[in-house]
PDB file of C-alpha atoms in Angstrom:
ATOM      1  CA  VAL E   1      32.941  18.194 -18.049  1.00  0.00           C
ATOM      2  CA  VAL E   2      31.484  17.796 -14.549  1.00  0.00           C
ATOM      3  CA  PHE E   3      29.134  20.586 -13.507  1.00  0.00           C
ATOM      4  CA  PRO E   4      28.415  21.773  -9.962  1.00  0.00           C
ATOM      5  CA  PRO E   5      25.055  21.191  -8.300  1.00  0.00           C
ATOM      6  CA  GLY E   6      22.510  23.758  -9.434  1.00  0.00           C
ATOM      7  CA  ALA E   7      23.992  24.114 -12.893  1.00  0.00           C
ATOM      8  CA  GLU E   8      21.770  21.541 -14.602  1.00  0.00           C
ATOM      9  CA  ALA E   9      20.608  24.075 -17.192  1.00  0.00           C
ATOM     10  CA  VAL E  10      24.170  24.748 -18.264  1.00  0.00           C
ATOM     11  CA  ALA E  11      25.057  21.056 -18.182  1.00  0.00           C
ATOM     12  CA  ALA E  12      22.096  20.273 -20.430  1.00  0.00           C
ATOM     13  CA  ARG E  13      23.146  22.927 -22.929  1.00  0.00           C
ATOM     14  CA  PHE E  14      26.770  21.805 -22.921  1.00  0.00           C
ATOM     15  CA  ALA E  15      25.929  18.091 -23.177  1.00  0.00           C
ATOM     16  CA  GLY E  16      25.675  18.264 -26.966  1.00  0.00           C
ATOM     17  CA  MET E  17      28.456  20.779 -27.491  1.00  0.00           C
ATOM     18  CA  THR E  18      28.899  20.451 -31.228  1.00  0.00           C
ATOM     19  CA  GLY E  19      29.408  24.191 -31.656  1.00  0.00           C
ATOM     20  CA  ALA E  20      31.964  24.675 -28.909  1.00  0.00           C
ATOM     21  CA  THR E  21      35.584  23.750 -29.194  1.00  0.00           C
ATOM     22  CA  ARG E  22      36.498  24.287 -25.571  1.00  0.00           C
ATOM     23  CA  ILE E  23      34.864  24.936 -22.230  1.00  0.00           C
ATOM     24  CA  ALA E  24      36.267  24.606 -18.755  1.00  0.00           C
ATOM     25  CA  ARG E  25      35.008  25.128 -15.266  1.00  0.00           C
ATOM     26  CA  ARG E  26      37.179  27.232 -13.019  1.00  0.00           C
ATOM     27  CA  GLU E  27      37.736  24.371 -10.559  1.00  0.00           C
ATOM     28  CA  ASP E  28      38.396  21.829 -13.322  1.00  0.00           C
ATOM     29  CA  ALA E  29      41.118  23.808 -15.063  1.00  0.00           C
ATOM     30  CA  PRO E  30      42.841  26.031 -12.522  1.00  0.00           C
ATOM     31  CA  ASP E  31      46.042  26.287 -14.525  1.00  0.00           C
ATOM     32  CA  LYS E  32      44.245  27.437 -17.656  1.00  0.00           C
ATOM     33  CA  MET E  33      41.985  29.849 -15.773  1.00  0.00           C
ATOM     34  CA  MET E  34      44.915  31.291 -13.836  1.00  0.00           C
ATOM     35  CA  GLU E  35      46.768  31.694 -17.118  1.00  0.00           C
ATOM     36  CA  ARG E  36      43.768  33.605 -18.450  1.00  0.00           C
ATOM     37  CA  VAL E  37      43.384  35.882 -15.449  1.00  0.00           C
ATOM     38  CA  GLY E  38      46.976  35.955 -14.235  1.00  0.00           C
ATOM     39  CA  VAL E  39      48.581  39.293 -13.663  1.00  0.00           C
ATOM     40  CA  ARG E  40      51.751  40.391 -15.414  1.00  0.00           C
ATOM     41  CA  GLN E  41      53.419  43.668 -14.684  1.00  0.00           C
ATOM     42  CA  GLY E  42      52.357  46.332 -17.150  1.00  0.00           C
ATOM     43  CA  ASP E  43      49.399  44.359 -18.497  1.00  0.00           C
ATOM     44  CA  ASP E  44      46.344  46.451 -17.624  1.00  0.00           C
ATOM     45  CA  THR E  45      43.992  44.253 -19.633  1.00  0.00           C
ATOM     46  CA  ARG E  46      44.826  41.068 -17.701  1.00  0.00           C
ATOM     47  CA  LEU E  47      44.663  42.914 -14.394  1.00  0.00           C
ATOM     48  CA  PHE E  48      41.272  44.317 -15.378  1.00  0.00           C
ATOM     49  CA  GLU E  49      40.000  40.854 -16.351  1.00  0.00           C
ATOM     50  CA  ASN E  50      41.338  39.493 -13.059  1.00  0.00           C
ATOM     51  CA  ILE E  51      39.324  42.077 -11.108  1.00  0.00           C
ATOM     52  CA  VAL E  52      36.125  41.023 -12.875  1.00  0.00           C
ATOM     53  CA  PHE E  53      36.890  37.322 -12.355  1.00  0.00           C
ATOM     54  CA  ILE E  54      37.513  37.795  -8.624  1.00  0.00           C
ATOM     55  CA  GLU E  55      34.275  39.776  -8.255  1.00  0.00           C
ATOM     56  CA  LEU E  56      32.261  37.090 -10.031  1.00  0.00           C
ATOM     57  CA  VAL E  57      33.681  34.462  -7.679  1.00  0.00           C
ATOM     58  CA  ARG E  58      33.034  36.753  -4.697  1.00  0.00           C
ATOM     59  CA  ARG E  59      29.400  36.997  -5.790  1.00  0.00           C
ATOM     60  CA  GLY E  60      29.189  33.215  -5.541  1.00  0.00           C
ATOM     61  CA  CYS E  61      29.107  32.443  -9.248  1.00  0.00           C
ATOM     62  CA  LYS E  62      30.523  29.352 -10.886  1.00  0.00           C
ATOM     63  CA  VAL E  63      32.764  30.742 -13.611  1.00  0.00           C
ATOM     64  CA  TYR E  64      33.426  29.192 -17.032  1.00  0.00           C
ATOM     65  CA  TYR E  65      34.988  30.348 -20.271  1.00  0.00           C
ATOM     66  CA  PHE E  66      33.865  29.438 -23.762  1.00  0.00           C
ATOM     67  CA  ARG E  67      35.181  29.317 -27.311  1.00  0.00           C
ATOM     68  CA  THR E  68      32.632  29.397 -30.140  1.00  0.00           C
ATOM     69  CA  SER E  69      32.671  27.150 -33.200  1.00  0.00           C
ATOM     70  CA  GLN E  70      34.258  30.065 -35.084  1.00  0.00           C
ATOM     71  CA  GLY E  71      37.020  30.360 -32.483  1.00  0.00           C
ATOM     72  CA  TYR E  72      35.745  33.505 -30.752  1.00  0.00           C
ATOM     73  CA  GLU E  73      36.410  33.529 -27.041  1.00  0.00           C
ATOM     74  CA  ILE E  74      33.880  34.495 -24.404  1.00  0.00           C
ATOM     75  CA  ASP E  75      35.641  35.693 -21.266  1.00  0.00           C
ATOM     76  CA  PHE E  76      33.169  34.457 -18.658  1.00  0.00           C
ATOM     77  CA  ILE E  77      29.959  32.482 -18.531  1.00  0.00           C
ATOM     78  CA  THR E  78      28.594  32.352 -15.014  1.00  0.00           C
ATOM     79  CA  VAL E  79      26.000  30.368 -13.148  1.00  0.00           C
ATOM     80  CA  SER E  80      24.691  32.183 -10.081  1.00  0.00           C
ATOM     81  CA  ARG E  81      23.647  30.498  -6.853  1.00  0.00           C
ATOM     82  CA  SER E  82      20.051  30.636  -8.108  1.00  0.00           C
ATOM     83  CA  GLY E  83      21.031  28.968 -11.403  1.00  0.00           C
ATOM     84  CA  GLU E  84      20.856  32.089 -13.578  1.00  0.00           C
ATOM     85  CA  ILE E  85      23.227  32.007 -16.553  1.00  0.00           C
ATOM     86  CA  ALA E  86      25.076  35.186 -17.556  1.00  0.00           C
ATOM     87  CA  LEU E  87      27.633  36.049 -20.222  1.00  0.00           C
ATOM     88  CA  TYR E  88      30.432  38.583 -19.683  1.00  0.00           C
ATOM     89  CA  GLN E  89      33.068  40.073 -21.927  1.00  0.00           C
ATOM     90  CA  VAL E  90      35.779  42.209 -20.349  1.00  0.00           C
ATOM     91  CA  CYS E  91      37.496  44.961 -22.300  1.00  0.00           C
ATOM     92  CA  TYR E  92      39.726  47.578 -20.728  1.00  0.00           C
ATOM     93  CA  ALA E  93      39.752  49.989 -23.670  1.00  0.00           C
ATOM     94  CA  LEU E  94      36.576  49.641 -25.752  1.00  0.00           C
ATOM     95  CA  SER E  95      37.123  51.435 -29.059  1.00  0.00           C
ATOM     96  CA  GLU E  96      35.192  50.932 -32.310  1.00  0.00           C
ATOM     97  CA  THR E  97      37.793  48.356 -33.381  1.00  0.00           C
ATOM     98  CA  SER E  98      37.782  46.423 -30.133  1.00  0.00           C
ATOM     99  CA  ARG E  99      33.977  46.672 -29.844  1.00  0.00           C
ATOM    100  CA  GLU E 100      33.593  44.588 -32.993  1.00  0.00           C
ATOM    101  CA  ARG E 101      36.064  41.996 -31.651  1.00  0.00           C
ATOM    102  CA  GLU E 102      34.411  41.841 -28.211  1.00  0.00           C
ATOM    103  CA  VAL E 103      30.871  41.555 -29.587  1.00  0.00           C
ATOM    104  CA  ARG E 104      31.351  39.049 -32.419  1.00  0.00           C
ATOM    105  CA  GLY E 105      31.100  35.859 -30.338  1.00  0.00           C
ATOM    106  CA  ILE E 106      28.287  37.031 -28.067  1.00  0.00           C
ATOM    107  CA  PRO E 107      25.212  36.302 -30.255  1.00  0.00           C
ATOM    108  CA  GLU E 108      26.280  32.728 -31.070  1.00  0.00           C
ATOM    109  CA  THR E 109      27.079  31.965 -27.437  1.00  0.00           C
ATOM    110  CA  ALA E 110      23.894  33.586 -26.125  1.00  0.00           C
ATOM    111  CA  ALA E 111      21.791  31.601 -28.598  1.00  0.00           C
ATOM    112  CA  TYR E 112      23.614  28.406 -27.648  1.00  0.00           C
ATOM    113  CA  LEU E 113      22.939  29.031 -23.957  1.00  0.00           C
ATOM    114  CA  GLY E 114      19.359  30.173 -24.554  1.00  0.00           C
ATOM    115  CA  ILE E 115      19.860  33.640 -23.078  1.00  0.00           C
ATOM    116  CA  LYS E 116      19.028  37.036 -24.572  1.00  0.00           C
ATOM    117  CA  ASN E 117      21.340  39.363 -22.625  1.00  0.00           C
ATOM    118  CA  ALA E 118      25.075  39.864 -22.185  1.00  0.00           C
ATOM    119  CA  THR E 119      27.326  42.346 -20.404  1.00  0.00           C
ATOM    120  CA  ILE E 120      30.556  43.970 -21.480  1.00  0.00           C
ATOM    121  CA  VAL E 121      32.488  45.346 -18.507  1.00  0.00           C
ATOM    122  CA  ALA E 122      34.721  48.182 -19.709  1.00  0.00           C
ATOM    123  CA  ALA E 123      36.983  50.660 -17.974  1.00  0.00           C
ATOM    124  CA  HIS E 124      35.058  53.781 -18.967  1.00  0.00           C
ATOM    125  CA  ASN E 125      32.464  53.032 -21.650  1.00  0.00           C
ATOM    126  CA  GLU E 126      28.739  52.859 -21.087  1.00  0.00           C
ATOM    127  CA  GLY E 127      25.845  52.085 -23.392  1.00  0.00           C
ATOM    128  CA  GLU E 128      23.681  49.421 -24.948  1.00  0.00           C
ATOM    129  CA  CYS E 129      23.358  47.696 -28.271  1.00  0.00           C
ATOM    130  CA  THR E 130      21.529  44.766 -29.795  1.00  0.00           C
ATOM    131  CA  VAL E 131      23.379  42.351 -32.055  1.00  0.00           C
ATOM    132  CA  LYS E 132      21.504  39.533 -33.802  1.00  0.00           C
ATOM    133  CA  GLY E 133      18.768  39.562 -31.153  1.00  0.00           C
ATOM    134  CA  THR E 134      21.083  39.695 -28.139  1.00  0.00           C
ATOM    135  CA  HIS E 135      20.870  42.769 -25.920  1.00  0.00           C
ATOM    136  CA  ILE E 136      24.369  43.826 -24.834  1.00  0.00           C
ATOM    137  CA  ARG E 137      24.817  46.156 -21.896  1.00  0.00           C
ATOM    138  CA  ILE E 138      28.128  48.020 -21.754  1.00  0.00           C
ATOM    139  CA  VAL E 139      28.902  49.111 -18.216  1.00  0.00           C
ATOM    140  CA  PRO E 140      31.906  50.847 -16.673  1.00  0.00           C
ATOM    141  CA  ALA E 141      33.705  48.686 -14.123  1.00  0.00           C
ATOM    142  CA  TRP E 142      33.149  51.069 -11.208  1.00  0.00           C
ATOM    143  CA  LYS E 143      29.388  50.922 -11.727  1.00  0.00           C
ATOM    144  CA  TRP E 144      29.346  47.145 -12.249  1.00  0.00           C
ATOM    145  CA  LEU E 145      31.428  46.584  -9.096  1.00  0.00           C
ATOM    146  CA  LEU E 146      28.838  48.528  -7.071  1.00  0.00           C
ATOM    147  CA  GLU E 147      25.984  46.332  -8.329  1.00  0.00           C
ATOM    148  CA  GLU E 148      25.001  43.151  -6.559  1.00  0.00           C
TER     149      GLU E 148
END
């Protein structure tokens, strides 16, 4: 994987990727990324994920996705212009059942990247939780879109 300038911290972490089965940079795998964020009629979840993806790119982030050693997918790992690494999960309808699914890969990925925080962007939910030492902020999309 070739990383963009300014992403040395991520490149260093990914260099020995024994725990990850797949990672791709947005520019390196446009077909796969477009498949992930593509819009199909009647698919609110993909449309919602597409909105978050477009906003991350608009904010100037390099966008990646990640699959843990256990096969759990992380929707977006970003590297900001300043080199800050962030982890995002996107979930349109966050229920107790989907919360467990959305959260399960976050602690492993955060530990692997050496970060302590993650964000779940949801349609309506708001809150916070800590799972295995990782602070997870749950924010409604409207509020997250207004942040910079």
